[in-house]
Coordinates of N, CA and C in Angstrom, one line a residue:
M925 N 100.6 52.8 77.3 CA 100.9 52.3 78.6 C 99.6 51.7 79.2
K926 N 99.7 50.4 79.6 CA 98.6 49.8 80.2 C 98.8 49.6 81.7
K927 N 97.9 50.1 82.6 CA 98.0 50.0 84.0 C 97.7 48.5 84.4
F928 N 98.6 48.0 85.3 CA 98.3 46.7 85.8 C 97.9 46.7 87.3
W929 N 97.6 47.9 87.8 CA 97.2 48.1 89.2 C 95.9 49.0 89.2
N930 N 95.3 49.0 90.4 CA 94.1 49.9 90.6 C 94.0 50.2 92.1
F931 N 94.0 51.5 92.4 CA 93.7 51.9 93.8 C 92.3 52.2 93.9
I932 N 91.7 51.6 95.0 CA 90.2 51.9 95.2 C 90.1 52.2 96.7
K933 N 88.9 52.8 97.0 CA 88.6 53.2 98.4 C 87.6 52.2 98.9
N934 N 87.9 51.5 100.1 CA 87.0 50.6 100.7 C 85.9 51.4 101.5
E935 N 84.7 51.4 101.1 CA 83.6 52.2 101.7 C 83.4 51.8 103.2
D936 N 83.6 50.5 103.5 CA 83.3 50.0 104.8 C 84.4 50.5 105.8
T937 N 85.7 50.4 105.4 CA 86.8 50.8 106.3 C 87.3 52.2 106.1
S938 N 87.0 52.8 104.9 CA 87.5 54.1 104.5 C 89.0 54.0 104.2
E939 N 89.6 52.8 104.1 CA 91.0 52.7 103.8 C 91.2 52.4 102.3
T940 N 92.4 52.7 101.9 CA 92.7 52.4 100.4 C 93.1 51.0 100.2
E941 N 92.7 50.4 99.1 CA 93.1 49.1 98.7 C 93.8 49.2 97.4
L942 N 94.8 48.4 97.2 CA 95.5 48.3 95.9 C 95.3 47.0 95.3
L943 N 94.8 46.9 94.1 CA 94.5 45.7 93.5 C 95.5 45.3 92.4
F944 N 96.2 44.2 92.5 CA 97.0 43.6 91.4 C 96.3 42.4 90.9
N945 N 95.8 42.5 89.7 CA 95.0 41.3 89.2 C 95.5 41.1 87.8
G946 N 96.5 40.2 87.6 CA 97.0 39.9 86.3 C 98.5 40.1 86.3
P947 N 99.2 40.0 85.2 CA 100.6 40.2 85.1 C 101.1 41.5 85.6
I948 N 102.2 41.5 86.2 CA 102.8 42.8 86.7 C 103.7 43.4 85.5
S949 N 103.1 44.4 84.9 CA 103.8 45.0 83.8 C 104.0 44.1 82.6
E950 N 103.0 44.0 81.7 CA 103.2 43.1 80.5 C 104.3 43.6 79.7
D951 N 104.6 44.9 79.6 CA 105.7 45.4 78.9 C 106.7 45.9 80.0
T952 N 108.0 45.6 79.8 CA 109.0 45.9 80.8 C 109.0 47.4 81.1
W953 N 109.2 47.8 82.3 CA 109.3 49.2 82.6 C 110.8 49.6 82.9
W954 N 111.7 48.7 82.4 CA 113.1 49.0 82.5 C 113.4 50.2 81.5
G955 N 113.8 51.3 82.0 CA 114.0 52.5 81.1 C 112.8 53.2 80.9
D956 N 111.6 52.8 81.4 CA 110.4 53.5 81.2 C 110.2 54.6 82.3
E957 N 110.0 55.8 82.0 CA 109.9 56.9 83.0 C 108.5 57.1 83.4
V958 N 107.5 56.7 82.5 CA 106.1 57.0 82.8 C 105.5 56.1 83.8
T959 N 105.6 54.8 83.6 CA 104.8 53.8 84.4 C 105.3 53.9 85.9
P960 N 106.6 53.7 86.2 CA 107.0 53.8 87.6 C 106.6 55.1 88.3
A961 N 106.7 56.2 87.6 CA 106.4 57.5 88.1 C 104.9 57.6 88.4
L962 N 104.1 57.1 87.5 CA 102.6 57.1 87.7 C 102.2 56.3 88.9
F963 N 102.8 55.1 89.1 CA 102.5 54.3 90.2 C 103.0 55.0 91.5
R964 N 104.1 55.6 91.5 CA 104.7 56.3 92.7 C 103.8 57.5 93.1
D965 N 103.3 58.2 92.1 CA 102.4 59.4 92.3 C 101.1 58.9 93.0
E966 N 100.5 57.8 92.5 CA 99.3 57.3 93.0 C 99.4 56.8 94.4
L967 N 100.6 56.1 94.6 CA 100.8 55.6 96.0 C 101.1 56.7 97.0
A968 N 101.7 57.8 96.5 CA 102.0 58.9 97.4 C 100.7 59.6 97.9
K969 N 99.6 59.5 97.2 CA 98.4 60.1 97.6 C 97.7 59.3 98.7
V970 N 98.2 58.1 98.9 CA 97.5 57.2 99.9 C 98.1 57.6 101.3
S971 N 97.3 57.9 102.2 CA 97.7 58.2 103.6 C 97.2 57.1 104.5
G972 N 97.9 56.7 105.5 CA 97.5 55.7 106.4 C 97.7 54.2 105.9
N973 N 97.0 53.3 106.4 CA 97.2 51.9 106.1 C 96.7 51.6 104.7
L974 N 97.4 50.5 104.2 CA 97.1 50.1 102.8 C 97.0 48.6 102.7
T975 N 95.9 48.1 102.1 CA 95.7 46.7 101.9 C 96.0 46.4 100.4
V976 N 96.9 45.4 100.1 CA 97.2 45.1 98.8 C 96.6 43.7 98.5
W977 N 95.7 43.6 97.5 CA 95.1 42.4 97.1 C 95.9 41.9 95.9
L978 N 96.5 40.7 96.0 CA 97.4 40.2 95.0 C 96.9 38.9 94.4
N979 N 96.8 38.9 93.1 CA 96.4 37.8 92.3 C 97.1 37.9 90.9
S980 N 98.4 37.4 90.9 CA 99.2 37.7 89.7 C 100.2 36.5 89.4
P981 N 100.3 36.2 88.2 CA 101.3 35.1 87.8 C 102.7 35.6 87.7
G982 N 102.9 36.9 88.0 CA 104.3 37.4 87.9 C 104.5 38.4 86.8
G983 N 105.7 38.6 86.4 CA 105.9 39.6 85.3 C 107.3 40.2 85.4
D984 N 107.4 41.4 85.2 CA 108.7 42.1 85.1 C 109.4 42.2 86.5
V985 N 110.6 41.6 86.6 CA 111.3 41.6 87.8 C 111.7 43.0 88.3
F986 N 112.0 43.9 87.4 CA 112.3 45.3 87.8 C 111.1 46.0 88.3
A987 N 110.0 45.8 87.7 CA 108.8 46.4 88.2 C 108.5 45.9 89.6
A988 N 108.6 44.6 89.8 CA 108.3 44.0 91.1 C 109.3 44.5 92.2
S989 N 110.5 44.7 91.8 CA 111.5 45.2 92.7 C 111.2 46.6 93.1
Q990 N 110.8 47.5 92.2 CA 110.5 48.8 92.5 C 109.2 49.0 93.3
I991 N 108.2 48.2 93.0 CA 107.0 48.2 93.8 C 107.2 47.7 95.2
Y992 N 108.1 46.7 95.3 CA 108.4 46.2 96.6 C 109.0 47.3 97.5
S993 N 110.0 48.1 96.9 CA 110.6 49.2 97.6 C 109.6 50.3 98.0
M994 N 108.8 50.6 97.0 CA 107.8 51.6 97.3 C 106.8 51.3 98.4
L995 N 106.4 50.0 98.4 CA 105.5 49.6 99.5 C 106.2 49.5 100.8
K996 N 107.4 49.1 100.8 CA 108.2 49.0 102.1 C 108.4 50.4 102.6
N997 N 108.5 51.4 101.8 CA 108.7 52.8 102.2 C 107.4 53.5 102.6
H998 N 106.3 52.9 102.3 CA 105.0 53.5 102.7 C 104.9 53.8 104.2
K999 N 104.3 54.9 104.5 CA 104.3 55.4 106.0 C 103.3 54.5 106.8
G1000 N 102.2 54.1 106.2 CA 101.2 53.4 107.0 C 101.6 51.9 106.9
K1001 N 100.7 51.1 107.6 CA 100.9 49.6 107.6 C 100.4 49.1 106.3
V1002 N 101.3 48.2 105.7 CA 100.9 47.5 104.4 C 100.6 46.1 104.7
T1003 N 99.3 45.7 104.4 CA 98.9 44.3 104.5 C 98.7 43.7 103.2
V1004 N 99.4 42.7 102.8 CA 99.3 42.0 101.5 C 98.4 40.8 101.7
K1005 N 97.3 40.7 100.9 CA 96.4 39.5 101.0 C 96.5 38.8 99.6
I1006 N 97.0 37.6 99.6 CA 97.1 36.8 98.4 C 95.7 36.1 98.3
D1007 N 94.9 36.4 97.3 CA 93.6 35.8 97.2 C 93.5 34.8 96.0
G1008 N 94.5 34.7 95.2 CA 94.5 33.8 94.1 C 95.9 33.1 93.9
I1009 N 96.8 33.8 93.3 CA 98.1 33.3 93.1 C 99.2 34.4 93.2
A1010 N 100.3 34.1 93.8 CA 101.4 35.1 93.9 C 102.6 34.3 93.4
A1011 N 102.8 34.3 92.1 CA 103.9 33.5 91.5 C 105.0 34.4 90.9
S1012 N 106.2 33.9 90.9 CA 107.3 34.6 90.3 C 107.5 36.0 90.8
A1013 N 107.5 37.0 90.0 CA 107.7 38.3 90.5 C 106.7 38.8 91.4
A1014 N 105.5 38.3 91.3 CA 104.4 38.7 92.2 C 104.7 38.2 93.7
S1015 N 105.4 37.1 93.8 CA 105.8 36.7 95.2 C 106.7 37.7 95.8
V1016 N 107.5 38.4 95.0 CA 108.4 39.4 95.6 C 107.6 40.5 96.1
V1017 N 106.6 40.9 95.4 CA 105.7 42.0 95.9 C 105.0 41.6 97.2
A1018 N 104.7 40.3 97.3 CA 104.1 39.8 98.5 C 105.0 39.9 99.8
M1019 N 106.3 39.9 99.5 CA 107.2 40.0 100.7 C 107.2 41.4 101.2
A1020 N 106.6 42.4 100.6 CA 106.7 43.8 101.0 C 105.7 44.1 102.2
G1021 N 104.8 43.1 102.4 CA 103.8 43.4 103.5 C 104.4 43.4 104.9
D1022 N 103.9 44.4 105.7 CA 104.3 44.3 107.1 C 103.6 43.1 107.7
E1023 N 102.5 42.7 107.1 CA 101.8 41.5 107.3 C 101.3 40.9 106.0
T1024 N 101.7 39.7 105.7 CA 101.3 39.0 104.5 C 100.4 37.9 104.8
L1025 N 99.2 37.9 104.3 CA 98.2 36.8 104.5 C 97.9 36.1 103.2
I1026 N 97.5 34.9 103.2 CA 97.1 34.1 102.0 C 95.8 33.4 102.2
A1027 N 95.0 33.4 101.2 CA 93.7 32.6 101.3 C 94.0 31.1 101.3
P1028 N 93.2 30.3 102.0 CA 93.4 28.9 102.1 C 93.5 28.2 100.8
T1029 N 92.9 28.8 99.8 CA 92.9 28.2 98.4 C 93.9 28.7 97.5
A1030 N 94.7 29.7 98.0 CA 95.6 30.4 97.1 C 97.0 29.6 97.0
L1031 N 97.8 30.1 96.1 CA 99.1 29.4 95.9 C 100.2 30.5 95.7
M1032 N 101.4 30.1 96.1 CA 102.6 30.9 95.9 C 103.6 30.1 95.1
M1033 N 104.3 30.7 94.2 CA 105.3 29.9 93.4 C 106.6 30.8 93.3
I1034 N 107.7 30.2 93.6 CA 109.0 30.8 93.4 C 109.9 30.0 92.5
H1035 N 110.7 30.7 91.7 CA 111.6 30.0 90.7 C 112.7 30.9 90.3
D1036 N 113.6 30.3 89.6 CA 114.8 31.1 89.1 C 114.3 32.1 88.1
P1037 N 114.9 33.3 88.0 CA 114.6 34.3 87.0 C 115.0 33.8 85.6
S1038 N 114.4 34.4 84.6 CA 114.8 34.0 83.2 C 114.8 35.2 82.4
T1039 N 115.4 35.1 81.2 CA 115.5 36.2 80.3 C 115.7 35.7 78.9
C1040 N 115.7 36.6 78.0 CA 116.0 36.3 76.6 C 117.3 37.1 76.2
A1041 N 118.2 36.4 75.6 CA 119.5 37.0 75.2 C 119.9 36.5 73.8
M1042 N 120.7 37.4 73.2 CA 121.2 37.0 71.9 C 122.6 37.6 71.7
G1043 N 123.4 37.0 70.9 CA 124.7 37.5 70.6 C 125.8 36.4 70.7
N1044 N 127.0 36.8 71.0 CA 128.1 35.8 71.0 C 128.3 35.2 72.4
K1045 N 129.3 34.5 72.5 CA 129.6 33.8 73.8 C 129.7 34.8 74.9
A1046 N 130.4 35.8 74.7 CA 130.5 36.8 75.8 C 129.2 37.4 76.2
D1047 N 128.3 37.6 75.3 CA 127.0 38.1 75.6 C 126.2 37.1 76.4
M1048 N 126.3 35.8 76.1 CA 125.6 34.8 76.9 C 126.2 34.7 78.3
E1049 N 127.5 34.9 78.4 CA 128.1 34.8 79.8 C 127.6 36.0 80.6
K1050 N 127.5 37.2 80.0 CA 127.0 38.3 80.7 C 125.6 38.1 81.1
A1051 N 124.8 37.5 80.3 CA 123.4 37.2 80.6 C 123.3 36.3 81.9
I1052 N 124.2 35.3 81.9 CA 124.2 34.3 83.0 C 124.6 35.1 84.3
I1053 N 125.6 36.0 84.2 CA 126.0 36.7 85.4 C 124.8 37.6 85.9
L1054 N 124.1 38.2 84.9 CA 123.0 39.1 85.3 C 121.9 38.3 86.0
L1055 N 121.6 37.1 85.5 CA 120.6 36.2 86.1 C 121.0 35.8 87.5
D1056 N 122.3 35.5 87.7 CA 122.8 35.1 89.0 C 122.6 36.3 90.0
E1057 N 122.9 37.5 89.6 CA 122.7 38.7 90.5 C 121.2 39.0 90.7
V1058 N 120.4 38.8 89.7 CA 119.0 39.0 89.9 C 118.4 38.0 90.9
K1059 N 118.9 36.8 90.8 CA 118.4 35.7 91.8 C 118.8 36.1 93.2
E1060 N 120.1 36.6 93.4 CA 120.5 37.0 94.7 C 119.7 38.1 95.3
S1061 N 119.3 39.0 94.4 CA 118.5 40.2 94.9 C 117.1 39.7 95.3
I1062 N 116.5 38.7 94.6 CA 115.2 38.2 95.0 C 115.3 37.4 96.3
I1063 N 116.4 36.7 96.4 CA 116.6 35.9 97.7 C 116.6 36.9 98.9
N1064 N 117.2 38.1 98.7 CA 117.2 39.1 99.7 C 115.8 39.3 100.3
A1065 N 114.8 39.5 99.4 CA 113.4 39.7 99.8 C 112.9 38.5 100.6
Y1066 N 113.1 37.3 100.0 CA 112.6 36.1 100.6 C 113.2 35.9 102.0
E1067 N 114.5 36.1 102.1 CA 115.2 35.9 103.3 C 114.7 36.8 104.4
T1068 N 114.5 38.1 104.1 CA 114.1 39.0 105.1 C 112.7 38.6 105.7
K1069 N 111.9 38.1 104.8 CA 110.5 37.7 105.3 C 110.5 36.4 106.0
S1070 N 111.1 35.4 105.4 CA 111.0 34.0 105.9 C 112.0 33.6 106.9
H1071 N 113.2 34.3 106.9 CA 114.3 34.0 107.8 C 114.9 32.6 107.5
L1072 N 114.6 32.0 106.3 CA 115.2 30.8 105.9 C 116.6 31.1 105.4
S1073 N 117.4 30.0 105.3 CA 118.8 30.2 104.9 C 118.8 30.5 103.4
R1074 N 119.8 31.2 102.9 CA 119.9 31.6 101.5 C 120.1 30.3 100.6
N1075 N 120.8 29.3 101.1 CA 121.0 28.1 100.4 C 119.6 27.4 100.2
K1076 N 118.8 27.4 101.3 CA 117.5 26.7 101.2 C 116.6 27.4 100.2
I1077 N 116.6 28.8 100.3 CA 115.8 29.5 99.3 C 116.2 29.3 97.9
A1078 N 117.6 29.3 97.7 CA 118.1 29.1 96.3 C 117.7 27.8 95.8
K1079 N 117.7 26.8 96.6 CA 117.3 25.4 96.2 C 115.8 25.4 95.8
L1080 N 115.0 26.1 96.6 CA 113.5 26.1 96.4 C 113.3 26.8 95.0
M1081 N 114.0 27.9 94.8 CA 113.9 28.6 93.5 C 114.3 27.7 92.3
S1082 N 115.4 27.1 92.4 CA 115.9 26.2 91.3 C 114.9 25.1 91.0
D1083 N 114.2 24.6 92.1 CA 113.3 23.5 91.9 C 111.9 24.0 91.4
E1084 N 111.7 25.3 91.2 CA 110.4 25.9 90.9 C 109.4 25.3 91.9
T1085 N 109.4 25.9 93.1 CA 108.5 25.4 94.2 C 107.2 26.0 94.3
W1086 N 106.1 25.2 94.3 CA 104.8 25.7 94.5 C 104.4 25.5 96.0
L1087 N 103.8 26.5 96.6 CA 103.4 26.4 98.0 C 102.0 26.7 98.2
N1088 N 101.3 25.7 98.8 CA 99.9 26.0 99.2 C 99.9 26.9 100.4
A1089 N 98.8 27.3 100.9 CA 98.7 28.2 102.0 C 99.4 27.7 103.3
K1090 N 99.1 26.5 103.6 CA 99.7 26.0 104.9 C 101.3 25.9 104.8
K1091 N 101.7 25.4 103.6 CA 103.2 25.3 103.4 C 103.9 26.7 103.4
A1092 N 103.2 27.6 102.7 CA 103.8 29.0 102.7 C 103.9 29.6 104.1
H1093 N 102.9 29.3 104.9 CA 102.8 29.8 106.3 C 103.9 29.1 107.1
E1094 N 104.0 27.8 107.0 CA 105.0 27.0 107.8 C 106.4 27.4 107.4
M1095 N 106.7 27.8 106.2 CA 108.0 28.2 105.8 C 108.3 29.6 106.0
G1096 N 107.3 30.4 106.4 CA 107.5 31.8 106.8 C 107.4 32.8 105.7
F1097 N 106.9 32.4 104.5 CA 106.7 33.3 103.4 C 105.5 34.2 103.6
V1098 N 104.6 33.7 104.4 CA 103.4 34.5 104.8 C 103.3 34.5 106.3
D1099 N 102.6 35.4 106.9 CA 102.4 35.5 108.3 C 101.2 34.8 108.8
G1100 N 100.2 34.5 107.9 CA 99.0 33.9 108.4 C 98.1 33.5 107.2
I1101 N 97.0 32.8 107.5 CA 96.1 32.3 106.5 C 94.8 33.1 106.7
L1102 N 94.2 33.6 105.7 CA 93.0 34.4 105.7 C 91.8 33.5 106.2
F1103 N 90.9 34.1 106.9 CA 89.7 33.4 107.4 C 89.9 32.2 108.4
A1104 N 91.2 32.1 108.8 CA 91.4 30.9 109.7 C 90.9 31.3 111.1
E1105 N 90.2 30.3 111.6 CA 89.6 30.5 113.0 C 90.5 29.8 114.0
K1106 N 90.6 30.5 115.1 CA 91.4 29.9 116.2 C 90.7 28.7 116.9
K1107 N 91.3 27.6 117.0 CA 90.7 26.4 117.6 C 90.6 26.6 119.1
K1108 N 89.4 26.3 119.7 CA 89.3 26.4 121.1 C 89.9 25.3 121.8
S1109 N 90.7 25.6 122.8 CA 91.4 24.5 123.6 C 90.5 23.9 124.5
V1110 N 90.5 22.6 124.6 CA 89.7 21.8 125.5 C 90.4 21.6 126.8
P1111 N 89.8 22.1 127.9 CA 90.5 22.0 129.2 C 90.7 20.5 129.6
E1112 N 91.8 20.2 130.2 CA 92.1 18.8 130.6 C 91.5 18.6 132.0
K1113 N 91.0 17.3 132.1 CA 90.4 16.9 133.4 C 91.4 16.5 134.3
E1114 N 91.4 17.0 135.6 CA 92.4 16.6 136.5 C 92.0 15.4 137.4
D1115 N 90.7 15.2 137.4 CA 90.2 14.1 138.3 C 90.5 12.7 137.7
E1116 N 90.6 11.7 138.5 CA 90.8 10.4 138.0 C 89.6 9.9 137.3
P1117 N 89.7 9.1 136.2 CA 88.5 8.6 135.6 C 87.8 7.5 136.4
D1118 N 86.5 7.6 136.5 CA 85.7 6.7 137.3 C 85.7 5.3 136.6
E1119 N 85.0 4.3 137.3 CA 85.0 2.9 136.9 C 84.3 2.8 135.5
K1120 N 83.2 3.6 135.3 CA 82.5 3.5 134.0 C 83.3 4.0 132.9
E1121 N 84.1 5.1 133.1 CA 85.0 5.6 132.1 C 86.1 4.6 131.7
S1122 N 86.6 3.9 132.7 CA 87.6 2.9 132.5 C 87.1 1.8 131.6
E1123 N 85.8 1.4 131.9 CA 85.2 0.3 131.1 C 85.0 0.8 129.7
K1124 N 84.6 2.1 129.5 CA 84.4 2.6 128.2 C 85.8 2.6 127.4
E1125 N 86.9 3.0 128.1 CA 88.2 3.0 127.4 C 88.6 1.6 127.0
N1126 N 88.3 0.6 127.9 CA 88.7 -0.8 127.5 C 87.9 -1.2 126.3
S1127 N 86.6 -0.8 126.3 CA 85.8 -1.2 125.1 C 86.3 -0.6 123.8
L1128 N 86.7 0.7 123.9 CA 87.2 1.4 122.8 C 88.5 0.8 122.3
T1129 N 89.4 0.4 123.3 CA 90.6 -0.3 122.9 C 90.4 -1.6 122.2
A1130 N 89.4 -2.3 122.6 CA 89.1 -3.6 122.0 C 88.6 -3.4 120.6
M1131 N 88.0 -2.2 120.3 CA 87.4 -1.9 119.0 C 88.4 -1.2 118.1
T1132 N 89.6 -1.0 118.6 CA 90.6 -0.3 117.7 C 90.9 -1.0 116.5
Y1133 N 90.9 -0.3 115.4 CA 91.1 -0.9 114.1 C 92.6 -1.5 113.9
S1134 N 92.7 -2.7 113.5 CA 94.0 -3.4 113.3 C 94.0 -3.9 111.9
K1135 N 94.8 -3.2 111.0 CA 94.9 -3.6 109.6 C 95.4 -5.0 109.5
S1136 N 96.4 -5.5 110.2 CA 96.9 -6.8 110.1 C 95.9 -7.9 110.5
K1137 N 95.1 -7.6 111.6 CA 94.1 -8.6 112.0 C 93.0 -8.7 111.0
N1138 N 92.5 -7.5 110.5 CA 91.4 -7.5 109.5 C 91.9 -8.1 108.2
L1139 N 93.1 -7.9 107.9 CA 93.6 -8.5 106.6 C 93.7 -10.0 106.8
S1140 N 94.2 -10.5 107.9 CA 94.3 -12.0 108.2 C 92.9 -12.6 108.1
A1141 N 91.9 -11.9 108.8 CA 90.6 -12.5 108.8 C 90.0 -12.5 107.4
F1142 N 90.2 -11.4 106.6 CA 89.7 -11.4 105.3 C 90.3 -12.5 104.4
L1143 N 91.6 -12.7 104.5 CA 92.3 -13.7 103.7 C 91.8 -15.1 104.1
S1144 N 91.5 -15.3 105.4 CA 91.0 -16.6 105.8 C 89.7 -16.9 105.2
K1145 N 88.8 -15.8 105.1 CA 87.5 -16.0 104.5 C 87.6 -16.3 103.0
V1146 N 88.6 -15.5 102.4 CA 88.8 -15.7 100.9 C 89.3 -17.2 100.7
S1147 N 90.2 -17.6 101.5 CA 90.8 -19.0 101.4 C 89.7 -20.0 101.5
A1148 N 88.9 -19.8 102.6 CA 87.8 -20.8 102.8 C 86.8 -20.8 101.7
S1149 N 86.5 -19.6 101.1 CA 85.6 -19.6 100.0 C 86.2 -20.2 98.8
A1150 N 87.5 -20.1 98.6 CA 88.1 -20.7 97.4 C 88.1 -22.2 97.5
E1151 N 88.3 -22.7 98.8 CA 88.4 -24.2 98.9 C 87.0 -24.8 98.8
S1152 N 86.0 -24.0 99.1 CA 84.6 -24.6 99.0 C 84.1 -24.6 97.6
V1153 N 84.7 -23.8 96.8 CA 84.2 -23.7 95.4 C 85.2 -24.4 94.5
T1154 N 84.8 -25.4 93.8 CA 85.7 -26.2 93.0 C 85.9 -25.4 91.7
G1155 N 87.2 -25.3 91.4 CA 87.6 -24.6 90.1 C 87.5 -23.1 90.1
T1156 N 87.6 -22.5 91.3 CA 87.6 -21.1 91.4 C 88.8 -20.5 90.7
P1157 N 88.6 -19.7 89.7 CA 89.7 -19.1 88.9 C 90.5 -18.2 89.8
I1158 N 91.8 -18.2 89.6 CA 92.7 -17.4 90.4 C 92.5 -15.9 90.2
D1159 N 92.0 -15.5 89.0 CA 91.8 -14.1 88.7 C 90.6 -13.6 89.6
Q1160 N 89.7 -14.4 89.9 CA 88.6 -13.9 90.8 C 89.2 -13.6 92.2
L1161 N 90.1 -14.4 92.7 CA 90.7 -14.1 94.0 C 91.5 -12.8 93.9
E1162 N 92.2 -12.6 92.8 CA 93.0 -11.4 92.7 C 92.1 -10.1 92.7
K1163 N 90.9 -10.3 92.1 CA 89.9 -9.2 92.1 C 89.5 -8.9 93.5
R1164 N 89.3 -9.9 94.3 CA 88.8 -9.7 95.7 C 89.9 -9.0 96.5
L1165 N 91.2 -9.5 96.3 CA 92.3 -8.9 97.0 C 92.5 -7.4 96.6
A1166 N 92.2 -7.1 95.4 CA 92.4 -5.7 94.9 C 91.5 -4.7 95.7
L1167 N 90.4 -5.2 96.3 CA 89.5 -4.3 97.0 C 90.2 -3.8 98.3
L1168 N 91.3 -4.4 98.7 CA 92.0 -4.0 99.9 C 92.8 -2.7 99.7
K1169 N 93.0 -2.3 98.5 CA 93.8 -1.1 98.2 C 93.1 0.2 98.8
Y1170 N 93.8 1.0 99.5 CA 93.2 2.2 100.1 C 93.0 3.3 99.1

């Protein structure tokens, strides 16, 4: 049995941190009595708040489901911090946080569950039914956290959706972005602008960039240059126009 987690003590805060770095259970723990029990025993020793650092491409859906339940059942506050990637089954674990935060450079990915199956037609049909039910169970976790509609979540999963930090936050999969600083609001001036300020605004308006005007001026110069040079090849004009691409 290979552990895919590690409980450590933060010396600065004296709180416990749980590290997930890598696949969640490389070997399935379906029917495994040792691994889930060991994780539960270690988690039971943690009192108070718990910070979960998550950097995982996913793994065993049953392991993720049970870890999700164990974390949700923890007595203290659970804060999940995604510092690398929370993909597939790892994204389910991320939903267990009372507060889930993501680094500005991190990613989240959700997709449909998959499995390996063999046998006859009936066996294949049973596998499809199982996958459908597993998907619905995963949607339950996403729905509870994000409050998105089940149809919306199902579509995102079918499309294998990658979410950067801002998008994950906007869609409700996380509660905030790590290290984000609150922007200071600039107080609005109630006084009327004086004459000098009005002149400055007029000057800025006159200097406003106009793509159409600049394009017309540029084309006029190119046209004048072409007319003044006898035999200017058309490909040279095309090269000049190509510089306009943003």
